[in-house]
Each structure stands twice: as C-alpha cells, then as structure tokens.
Short mmCIF file of N, CA, C and O in Angstrom, two decimals:
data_model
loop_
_atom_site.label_atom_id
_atom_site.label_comp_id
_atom_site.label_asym_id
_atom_site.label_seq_id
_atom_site.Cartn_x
_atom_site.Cartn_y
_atom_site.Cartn_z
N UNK A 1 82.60 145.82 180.24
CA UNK A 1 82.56 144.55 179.55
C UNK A 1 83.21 143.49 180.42
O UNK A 1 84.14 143.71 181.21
N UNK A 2 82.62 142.27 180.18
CA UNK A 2 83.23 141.08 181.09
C UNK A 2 84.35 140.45 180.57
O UNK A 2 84.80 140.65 179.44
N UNK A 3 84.80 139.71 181.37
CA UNK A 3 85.79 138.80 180.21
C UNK A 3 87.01 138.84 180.36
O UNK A 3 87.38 139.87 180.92
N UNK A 4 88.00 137.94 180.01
CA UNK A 4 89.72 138.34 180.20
C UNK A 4 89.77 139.20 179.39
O UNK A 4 88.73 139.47 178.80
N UNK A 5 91.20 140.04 179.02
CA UNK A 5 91.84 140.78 178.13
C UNK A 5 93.03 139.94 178.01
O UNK A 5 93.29 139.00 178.76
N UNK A 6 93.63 140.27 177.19
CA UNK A 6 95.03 139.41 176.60
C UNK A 6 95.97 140.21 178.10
O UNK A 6 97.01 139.64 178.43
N UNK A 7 95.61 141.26 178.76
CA UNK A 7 96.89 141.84 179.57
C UNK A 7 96.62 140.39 180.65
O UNK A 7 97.56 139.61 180.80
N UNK A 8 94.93 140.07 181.56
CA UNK A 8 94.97 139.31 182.11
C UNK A 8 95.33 137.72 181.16
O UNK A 8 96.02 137.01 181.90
N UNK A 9 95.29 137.62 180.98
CA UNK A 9 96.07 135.95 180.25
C UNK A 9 97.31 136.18 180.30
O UNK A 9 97.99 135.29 180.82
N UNK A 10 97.93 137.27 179.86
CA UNK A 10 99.46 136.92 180.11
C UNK A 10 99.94 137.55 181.44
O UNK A 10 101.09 137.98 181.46
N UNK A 11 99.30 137.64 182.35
CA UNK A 11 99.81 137.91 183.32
C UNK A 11 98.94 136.59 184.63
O UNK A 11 99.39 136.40 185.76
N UNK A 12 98.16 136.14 184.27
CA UNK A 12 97.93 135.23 185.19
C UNK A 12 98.45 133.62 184.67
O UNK A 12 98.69 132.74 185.50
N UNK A 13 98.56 133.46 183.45
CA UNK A 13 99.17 131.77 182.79
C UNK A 13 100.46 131.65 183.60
O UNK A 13 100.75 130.62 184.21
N UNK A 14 101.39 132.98 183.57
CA UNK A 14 102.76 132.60 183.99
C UNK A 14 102.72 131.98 185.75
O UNK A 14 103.48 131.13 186.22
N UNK A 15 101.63 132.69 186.47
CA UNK A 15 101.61 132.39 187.90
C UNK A 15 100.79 130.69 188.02
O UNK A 15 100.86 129.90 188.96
N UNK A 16 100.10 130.58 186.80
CA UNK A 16 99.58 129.04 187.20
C UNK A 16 100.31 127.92 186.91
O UNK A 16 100.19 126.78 187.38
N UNK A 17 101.30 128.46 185.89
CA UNK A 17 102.29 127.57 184.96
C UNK A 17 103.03 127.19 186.20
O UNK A 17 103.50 126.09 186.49
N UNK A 18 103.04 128.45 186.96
CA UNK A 18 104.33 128.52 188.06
C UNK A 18 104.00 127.43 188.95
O UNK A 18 104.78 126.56 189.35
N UNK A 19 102.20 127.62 189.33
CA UNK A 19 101.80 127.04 190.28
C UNK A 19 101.53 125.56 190.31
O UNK A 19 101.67 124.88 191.33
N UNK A 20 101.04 124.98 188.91
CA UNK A 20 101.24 124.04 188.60
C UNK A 20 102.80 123.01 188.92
O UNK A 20 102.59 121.86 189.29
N UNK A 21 103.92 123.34 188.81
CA UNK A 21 104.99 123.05 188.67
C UNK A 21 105.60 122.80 190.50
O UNK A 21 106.55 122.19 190.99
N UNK A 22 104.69 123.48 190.96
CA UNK A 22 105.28 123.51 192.51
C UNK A 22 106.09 122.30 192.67
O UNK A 22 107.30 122.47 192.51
N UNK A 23 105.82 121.48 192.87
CA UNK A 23 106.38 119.98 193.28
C UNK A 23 107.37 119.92 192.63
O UNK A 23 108.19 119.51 193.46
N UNK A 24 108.04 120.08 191.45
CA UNK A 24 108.66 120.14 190.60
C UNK A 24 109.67 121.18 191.33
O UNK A 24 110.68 120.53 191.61
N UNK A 25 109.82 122.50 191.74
CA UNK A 25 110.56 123.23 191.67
C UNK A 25 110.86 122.89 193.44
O UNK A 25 111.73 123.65 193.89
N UNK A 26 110.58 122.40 193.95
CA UNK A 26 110.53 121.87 195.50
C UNK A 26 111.91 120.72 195.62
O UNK A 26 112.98 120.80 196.24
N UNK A 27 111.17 119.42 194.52
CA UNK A 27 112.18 118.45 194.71
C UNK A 27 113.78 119.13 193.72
O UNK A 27 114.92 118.81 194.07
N UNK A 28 113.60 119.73 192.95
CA UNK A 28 114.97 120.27 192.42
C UNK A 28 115.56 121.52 193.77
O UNK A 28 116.75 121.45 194.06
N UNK A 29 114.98 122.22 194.26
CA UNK A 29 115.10 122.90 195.39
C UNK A 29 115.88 122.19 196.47
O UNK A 29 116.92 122.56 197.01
N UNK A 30 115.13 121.03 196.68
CA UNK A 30 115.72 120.06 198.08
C UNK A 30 116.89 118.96 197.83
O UNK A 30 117.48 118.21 198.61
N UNK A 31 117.01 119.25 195.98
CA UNK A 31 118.04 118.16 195.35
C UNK A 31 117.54 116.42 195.72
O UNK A 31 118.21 115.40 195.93
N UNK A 32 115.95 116.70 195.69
CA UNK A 32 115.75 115.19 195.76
C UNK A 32 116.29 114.03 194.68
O UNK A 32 116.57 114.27 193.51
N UNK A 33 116.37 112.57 195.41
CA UNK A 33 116.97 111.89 194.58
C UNK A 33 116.61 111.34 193.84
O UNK A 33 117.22 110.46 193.23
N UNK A 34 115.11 111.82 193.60
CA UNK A 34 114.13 111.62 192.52
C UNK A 34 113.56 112.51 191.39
O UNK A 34 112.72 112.32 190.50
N UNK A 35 114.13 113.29 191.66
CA UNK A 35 113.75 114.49 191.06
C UNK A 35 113.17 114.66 189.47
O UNK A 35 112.33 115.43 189.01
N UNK A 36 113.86 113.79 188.93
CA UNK A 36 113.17 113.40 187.11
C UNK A 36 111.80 112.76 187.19
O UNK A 36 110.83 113.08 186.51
N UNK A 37 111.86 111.61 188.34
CA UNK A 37 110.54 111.27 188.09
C UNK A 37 109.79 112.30 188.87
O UNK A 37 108.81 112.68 188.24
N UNK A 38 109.89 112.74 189.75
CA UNK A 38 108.98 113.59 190.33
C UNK A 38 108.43 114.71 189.01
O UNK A 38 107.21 114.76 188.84
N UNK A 39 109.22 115.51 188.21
CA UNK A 39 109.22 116.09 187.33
C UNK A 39 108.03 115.52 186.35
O UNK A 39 107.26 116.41 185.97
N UNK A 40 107.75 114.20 185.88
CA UNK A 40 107.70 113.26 185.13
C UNK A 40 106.45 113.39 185.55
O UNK A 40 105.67 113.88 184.73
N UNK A 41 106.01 113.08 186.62
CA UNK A 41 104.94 112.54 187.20
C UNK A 41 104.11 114.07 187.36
O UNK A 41 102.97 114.20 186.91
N UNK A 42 104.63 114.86 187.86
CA UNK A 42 103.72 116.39 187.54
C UNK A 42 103.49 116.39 186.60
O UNK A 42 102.30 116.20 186.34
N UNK A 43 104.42 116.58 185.54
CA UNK A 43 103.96 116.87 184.26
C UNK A 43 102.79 115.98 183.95
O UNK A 43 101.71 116.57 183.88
N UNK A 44 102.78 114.95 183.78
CA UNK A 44 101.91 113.95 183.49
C UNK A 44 100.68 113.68 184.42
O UNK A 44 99.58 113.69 183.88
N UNK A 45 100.79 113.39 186.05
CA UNK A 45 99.47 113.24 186.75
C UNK A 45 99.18 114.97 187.28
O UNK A 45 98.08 115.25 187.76
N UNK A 46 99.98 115.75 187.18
CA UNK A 46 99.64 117.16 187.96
C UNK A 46 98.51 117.81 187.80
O UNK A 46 98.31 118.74 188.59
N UNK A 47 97.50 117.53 186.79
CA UNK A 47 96.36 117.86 186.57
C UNK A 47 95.23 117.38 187.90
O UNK A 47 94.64 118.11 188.70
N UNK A 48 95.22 116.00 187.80
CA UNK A 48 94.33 115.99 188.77
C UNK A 48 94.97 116.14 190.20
O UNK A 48 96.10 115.78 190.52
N UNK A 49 94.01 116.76 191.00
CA UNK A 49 94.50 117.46 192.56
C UNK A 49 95.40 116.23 193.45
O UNK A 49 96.39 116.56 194.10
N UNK A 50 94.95 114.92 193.38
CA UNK A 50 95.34 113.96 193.92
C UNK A 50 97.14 113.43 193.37
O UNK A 50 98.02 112.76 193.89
N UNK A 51 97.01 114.08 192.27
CA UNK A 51 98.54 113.81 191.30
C UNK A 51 99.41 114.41 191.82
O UNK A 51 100.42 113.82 192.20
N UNK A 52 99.20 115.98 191.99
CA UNK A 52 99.29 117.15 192.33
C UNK A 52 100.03 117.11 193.65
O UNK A 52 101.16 117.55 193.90
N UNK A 53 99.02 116.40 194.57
CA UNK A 53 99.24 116.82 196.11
C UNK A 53 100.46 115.28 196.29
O UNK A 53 101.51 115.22 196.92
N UNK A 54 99.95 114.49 195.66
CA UNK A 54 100.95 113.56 195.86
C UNK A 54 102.46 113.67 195.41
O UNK A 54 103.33 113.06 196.04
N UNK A 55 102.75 114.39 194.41
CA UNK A 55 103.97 114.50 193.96
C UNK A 55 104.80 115.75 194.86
O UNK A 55 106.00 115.86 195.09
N UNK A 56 103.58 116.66 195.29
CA UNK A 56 103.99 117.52 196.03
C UNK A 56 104.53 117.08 197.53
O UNK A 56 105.65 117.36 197.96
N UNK A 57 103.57 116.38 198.23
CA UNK A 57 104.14 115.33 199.76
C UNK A 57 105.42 114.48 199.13
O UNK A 57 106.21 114.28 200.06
N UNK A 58 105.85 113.97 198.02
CA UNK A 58 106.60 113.19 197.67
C UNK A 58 108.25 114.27 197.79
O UNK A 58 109.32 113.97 198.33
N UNK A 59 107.93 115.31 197.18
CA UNK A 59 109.10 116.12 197.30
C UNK A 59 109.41 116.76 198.17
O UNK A 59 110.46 117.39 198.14
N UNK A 60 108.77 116.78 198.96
CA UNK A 60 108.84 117.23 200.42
C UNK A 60 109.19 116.46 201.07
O UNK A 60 110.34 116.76 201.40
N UNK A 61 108.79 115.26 201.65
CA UNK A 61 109.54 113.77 202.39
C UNK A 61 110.28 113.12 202.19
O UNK A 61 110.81 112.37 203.01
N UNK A 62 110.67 113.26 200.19
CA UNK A 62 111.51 112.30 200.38
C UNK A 62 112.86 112.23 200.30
O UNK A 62 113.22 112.84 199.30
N UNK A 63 113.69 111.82 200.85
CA UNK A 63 115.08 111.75 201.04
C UNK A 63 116.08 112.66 199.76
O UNK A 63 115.69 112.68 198.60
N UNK A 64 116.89 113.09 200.02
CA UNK A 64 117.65 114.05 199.24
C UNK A 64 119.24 113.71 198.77
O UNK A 64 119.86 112.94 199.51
N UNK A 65 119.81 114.14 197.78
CA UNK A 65 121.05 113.44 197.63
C UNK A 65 122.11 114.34 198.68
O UNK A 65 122.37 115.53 198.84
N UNK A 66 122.64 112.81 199.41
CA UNK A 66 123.47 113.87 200.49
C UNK A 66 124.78 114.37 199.81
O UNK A 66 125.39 113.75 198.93
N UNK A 67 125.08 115.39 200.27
CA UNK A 67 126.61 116.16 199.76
C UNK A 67 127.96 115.19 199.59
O UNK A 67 128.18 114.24 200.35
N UNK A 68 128.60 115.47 198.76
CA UNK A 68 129.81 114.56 198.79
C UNK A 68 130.70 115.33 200.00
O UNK A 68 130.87 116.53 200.20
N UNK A 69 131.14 114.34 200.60
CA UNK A 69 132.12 114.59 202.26
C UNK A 69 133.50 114.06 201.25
O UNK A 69 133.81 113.05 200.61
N UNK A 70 134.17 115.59 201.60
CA UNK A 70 135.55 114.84 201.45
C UNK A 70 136.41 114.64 202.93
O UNK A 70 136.09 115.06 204.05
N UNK A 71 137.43 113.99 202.59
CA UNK A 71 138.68 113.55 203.43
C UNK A 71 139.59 114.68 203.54
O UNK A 71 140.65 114.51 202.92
N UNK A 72 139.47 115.79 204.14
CA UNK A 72 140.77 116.85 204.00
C UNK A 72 140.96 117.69 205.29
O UNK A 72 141.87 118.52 205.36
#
C-alpha cells in the first residue's frame, strides 16, 4: 500500500520543523544581534524559499553581540 503511516509523519515533521527553523537556530547559535527579528521573520516569511534563504544569509553575515571585556 502507498501512502504515509503515522510512524512516517512523526518521524519526518520533527526533521522539517527542524529544517524549517535553520536560520533561526544559526542566528541564536552565532548570538546575533538580531536574533528576535530574525526569529520573527522565519516564522513569518520562512515559507517562501526567498524568505527562507534570506533570513538564513542574514544570520550568517550579520554582526554578532560581542562579549563583555572586563578590566582585570
């Protein structure tokens, strides 16, 4: 018989959920200093590929919060 089974649905949603989110788990990864909207903006444009790839180049290039330097 053709067709998903409930074993494939719950074992492939979690890897697209995952995959979907890439950009998302990148800029929290790199501690970008955008990171909510980047979040924001997947969630919301990540559907289409262009949303997607853009939020993804965005968390990748863009600048990161630098470490606090202490005096000691």
């Amino acid at each position: 018989m053709g067709g998903f089974s409930i074993f494939h649905l719950l074992f492939i949603s979690p890897i697209l959920l995952a995959m979907y989110f890439v950009p998302s788990i990148v800029a929290l990864a790199r501690r970008h200093r955008s990171t909510g909207l980047v979040i924001v903006l997947n969630l919301l444009l990540g559907w289409s590929g262009i949303g997607w790839i853009g939020t993804l180049i965005w968390a990748i290039v863009g600048q990161t919060k630098s470490a606090r330097q202490y005096n000691g």
